[in-house]
Amino acid sequence: MGLNLVFIIASIFTFIFIVLKIRKNGLNIDDSIIWILWAIVLLVISIFPILPTMISEKLGFMATSNFIFSLFIFFLYILIFIQSIQISKLKDKQKELIQKISLREYDERKKED
C-alpha cells in the first residue's frame, strides 16, 4: 500500500500543478487536457492496483509492468504527435509572417524609389 500512496499523492499533485498552471496562464487549456487525463489515469491505477493487472492479462502481456511501460510509451507518443502538430502549425504561421513582412518591405522600397 505504501507505493500506491506515493502514486496517489503524485497524481493529486500533478493534477493540482496543472490546474495552477492553467490559472496563471502558463498552460493552455487545450494542451492541458491530455495532462489532466493522464493524472486521472494514474490516480485510477493507484487506487485500483488490480485494474492494470486485469487489463494486462486480458491484452496478453507477460507482466503488469510491461503493460505499465507500454501505457507510458503510448502516452509519450501521443504527446510527441500533438507537439508535432503544433510545431507544424507554428512553422506555417512563421512562413506566412515572413512572407507578409517581405512583401511589406518590398512595397516600402518600391515607394522610396
Backbone as numpy.savetxt, mean C-alpha at the origin, in Angstrom:
# Nx Ny Nz CAx CAy CAz Cx Cy Cz
0.16 -17.49 23.36 -0.66 -16.29 23.36 0.20 -15.03 23.36
1.45 -15.12 23.80 2.32 -13.95 23.88 2.60 -13.33 22.52
2.89 -14.18 21.52 3.17 -13.67 20.18 1.91 -13.09 19.55
0.76 -13.71 19.81 -0.50 -13.17 19.30 -0.78 -11.78 19.87
-0.45 -11.58 21.13 -0.66 -10.28 21.76 0.23 -9.22 21.12
1.45 -9.60 20.80 2.36 -8.67 20.11 1.79 -8.29 18.75
1.26 -9.27 18.02 0.67 -8.99 16.70 -0.59 -8.14 16.81
-1.39 -8.38 17.82 -2.60 -7.56 18.03 -2.21 -6.13 18.30
-1.24 -5.92 19.17 -0.78 -4.56 19.50 -0.18 -3.90 18.26
0.62 -4.65 17.51 1.23 -4.09 16.29 0.17 -3.71 15.27
-0.86 -4.53 15.13 -1.95 -4.23 14.19 -2.70 -2.98 14.61
-2.97 -2.86 15.88 -3.70 -1.68 16.38 -2.85 -0.43 16.21
-1.56 -0.51 16.53 -0.68 0.65 16.35 -0.56 1.04 14.87
-0.51 0.05 14.00 -0.46 0.33 12.56 -1.72 1.07 12.12
-2.86 0.58 12.57 -4.13 1.21 12.22 -4.19 2.65 12.74
-3.79 2.85 13.99 -3.80 4.19 14.58 -2.82 5.11 13.84
-1.64 4.61 13.51 -0.65 5.39 12.79 -1.18 5.83 11.42
-1.86 4.94 10.73 -2.43 5.27 9.42 -3.49 6.35 9.56
-4.37 6.20 10.54 -5.42 7.19 10.74 -4.83 8.56 11.10
-3.81 8.58 11.94 -3.16 9.84 12.28 -2.50 10.48 11.06
-1.88 9.67 10.21 -1.26 10.20 9.00 -2.31 10.78 8.05
-3.47 10.16 7.99 -4.55 10.68 7.15 -5.02 12.03 7.69
-5.18 12.11 8.99 -5.66 13.36 9.61 -4.68 14.51 9.41
-3.39 14.22 9.42 -2.37 15.26 9.27 -2.04 15.51 7.80
-2.83 14.94 6.90 -2.63 15.08 5.46 -1.27 14.55 5.01
-0.73 13.62 5.74 0.53 13.02 5.35 0.34 11.82 4.44
-0.91 11.34 4.37 -1.19 10.16 3.57 -2.54 10.34 2.91
-2.58 10.09 1.63 -3.82 10.20 0.87 -4.76 9.06 1.26
-6.05 9.34 1.29 -7.02 8.32 1.69 -7.01 7.15 0.72
-6.87 7.44 -0.57 -6.83 6.36 -1.56 -5.64 5.43 -1.33
-4.51 6.00 -0.97 -3.32 5.19 -0.72 -3.40 4.44 0.61
-4.16 4.97 1.53 -4.21 4.37 2.86 -5.18 3.20 2.96
-6.07 3.06 2.00 -7.06 1.98 2.07 -6.38 0.62 2.15
-5.37 0.41 1.33 -4.67 -0.88 1.34 -3.99 -1.14 2.68
-3.46 -0.08 3.30 -2.81 -0.25 4.60 -3.84 -0.52 5.70
-4.98 0.10 5.62 -6.03 -0.17 6.60 -6.52 -1.61 6.47
-6.73 -2.05 5.23 -7.13 -3.44 5.01 -6.07 -4.41 5.53
-4.80 -4.08 5.29 -3.71 -4.94 5.76 -3.70 -5.01 7.29
-3.90 -3.88 7.96 -3.93 -3.87 9.42 -5.10 -4.71 9.94
-6.23 -4.65 9.27 -7.39 -5.45 9.67 -7.12 -6.94 9.47
-6.49 -7.29 8.33 -6.14 -8.70 8.09 -5.19 -9.20 9.17
-4.19 -8.41 9.51 -3.25 -8.82 10.56 -3.95 -8.97 11.91
-4.89 -8.08 12.18 -5.63 -8.16 13.44 -6.48 -9.43 13.50
-7.15 -9.74 12.40 -7.98 -10.95 12.36 -7.11 -12.19 12.51
-5.98 -12.20 11.81 -5.07 -13.35 11.93 -4.53 -13.48 13.35
-4.30 -12.35 14.01 -3.77 -12.37 15.38 -4.82 -12.84 16.38
-6.05 -12.42 16.17 -7.12 -12.80 17.11 -7.53 -14.25 16.91
-7.58 -14.67 15.66 -7.97 -16.05 15.34 -6.81 -16.79 14.67
-5.85 -17.27 15.46 -4.66 -17.91 14.88 -4.97 -19.23 14.16
-6.11 -19.81 14.42 -6.48 -21.06 13.74 -6.89 -20.79 12.30
-7.30 -19.54 12.01 -7.77 -19.18 10.67 -6.68 -19.36 9.61
-5.46 -18.84 9.80 -4.44 -19.08 8.78 -4.09 -20.56 8.62
-4.16 -21.31 9.71 -3.88 -22.75 9.64 -4.92 -23.45 8.78
-6.18 -23.10 9.00 -7.25 -23.72 8.22 -7.15 -23.34 6.74
-6.87 -22.07 6.47 -6.76 -21.61 5.08 -5.56 -22.27 4.40
-4.44 -22.34 5.11 -3.25 -22.95 4.50 -3.48 -24.43 4.21
-4.20 -25.12 5.07 -4.51 -26.53 4.82 -5.43 -26.68 3.61
-6.42 -25.80 3.51 -7.37 -25.86 2.39 -6.67 -25.57 1.07
-5.70 -24.65 1.08 -5.00 -24.28 -0.14 -3.84 -25.22 -0.46
-3.51 -26.12 0.47 -2.48 -27.12 0.20 -1.06 -26.70 0.56
-0.90 -25.72 1.42 0.43 -25.34 1.86 0.96 -26.39 2.82
2.27 -26.59 2.78 2.89 -27.58 3.66 2.91 -27.12 5.11
3.07 -25.81 5.30 3.11 -25.25 6.66 2.38 -23.91 6.66
1.87 -23.55 7.80 1.17 -22.28 7.94 2.11 -21.11 7.68
3.36 -21.25 8.07 4.33 -20.17 7.85 4.51 -19.89 6.36
4.45 -20.93 5.53 4.55 -20.73 4.08 3.37 -19.90 3.58
2.20 -20.17 4.11 1.02 -19.40 3.74 1.17 -17.94 4.16
1.66 -17.72 5.37 1.84 -16.35 5.87 2.86 -15.61 5.00
3.97 -16.26 4.67 4.96 -15.64 3.79 4.36 -15.33 2.42
3.58 -16.24 1.90 2.93 -16.01 0.60 1.96 -14.84 0.68
1.26 -14.73 1.78 0.33 -13.63 1.98 1.08 -12.29 2.01
2.19 -12.25 2.72 3.01 -11.04 2.78 3.56 -10.69 1.39
4.03 -11.68 0.66 4.57 -11.44 -0.68 3.46 -10.93 -1.60
2.28 -11.51 -1.51 1.14 -11.05 -2.31 0.82 -9.60 -2.00
0.83 -9.25 -0.71 0.57 -7.87 -0.30 1.62 -6.93 -0.90
2.87 -7.33 -0.85 3.94 -6.50 -1.41 3.79 -6.34 -2.92
3.37 -7.39 -3.61 3.13 -7.28 -5.05 2.00 -6.29 -5.34
0.98 -6.31 -4.54 -0.12 -5.36 -4.72 0.40 -3.94 -4.53
1.20 -3.72 -3.49 1.76 -2.39 -3.26 2.64 -1.94 -4.42
3.47 -2.82 -4.92 4.34 -2.48 -6.05 3.50 -2.14 -7.28
2.46 -2.91 -7.52 1.60 -2.65 -8.67 0.91 -1.29 -8.55
0.39 -0.98 -7.38 -0.27 0.31 -7.17 0.72 1.45 -7.34
1.91 1.29 -6.80 2.92 2.34 -6.95 3.38 2.48 -8.40
3.44 1.39 -9.13 3.79 1.47 -10.54 2.75 2.27 -11.32
1.49 2.06 -10.99 0.42 2.83 -11.64 0.58 4.31 -11.31
0.84 4.61 -10.05 1.00 6.01 -9.65 2.21 6.65 -10.34
3.31 5.92 -10.43 4.51 6.43 -11.09 4.23 6.69 -12.56
3.51 5.79 -13.20 3.17 5.96 -14.61 2.32 7.23 -14.82
1.34 7.43 -13.95 0.51 8.64 -14.05 1.34 9.90 -13.83
2.25 9.85 -12.87 3.11 11.01 -12.61 4.04 11.30 -13.78
4.54 10.26 -14.43 5.39 10.46 -15.60 4.61 11.14 -16.73
3.36 10.70 -16.91 2.52 11.32 -17.94 2.25 12.79 -17.62
1.97 13.08 -16.36 1.74 14.48 -15.96 3.00 15.32 -16.14
4.14 14.74 -15.79 5.41 15.45 -15.94 5.68 15.76 -17.41
5.44 14.78 -18.27 5.65 14.98 -19.71 4.72 16.08 -20.23
3.49 16.06 -19.79 2.53 17.08 -20.22 2.95 18.47 -19.75
3.41 18.56 -18.51 3.86 19.86 -17.99 5.09 20.36 -18.73
6.02 19.48 -19.03 7.22 19.86 -19.78 6.83 20.38 -21.16
5.88 19.72 -21.79 5.43 20.17 -23.11 4.77 21.54 -23.03
3.93 21.75 -22.01 3.27 23.05 -21.85 4.29 24.16 -21.60
5.25 23.89 -20.76 6.28 24.89 -20.45 7.11 25.18 -21.70
7.45 24.15 -22.44 8.24 24.34 -23.67 7.47 25.18 -24.68
6.19 24.91 -24.85 5.38 25.69 -25.78 5.26 27.14 -25.33
5.10 27.34 -24.04 5.01 28.70 -23.50 6.31 29.46 -23.73
7.43 28.82 -23.46 8.73 29.46 -23.69 8.95 29.74 -25.18
8.52 28.83 -26.04 8.65 29.04 -27.47 7.83 30.24 -27.93
6.60 30.33 -27.41 5.74 31.46 -27.75 6.34 32.78 -27.28
6.92 32.78 -26.07 7.54 33.99 -25.54 8.75 34.41 -26.38
9.56 33.46 -26.80 10.72 33.79 -27.65 10.26 34.30 -29.02
9.19 33.71 -29.52 8.67 34.10 -30.82 8.15 35.55 -30.78
7.51 35.92 -29.66 6.98 37.27 -29.50 8.11 38.30 -29.39
9.22 37.88 -28.78 10.35 38.78 -28.60 11.04 39.07 -29.93
11.01 38.15 -30.83 11.69 38.33 -32.13 10.89 39.16 -33.05
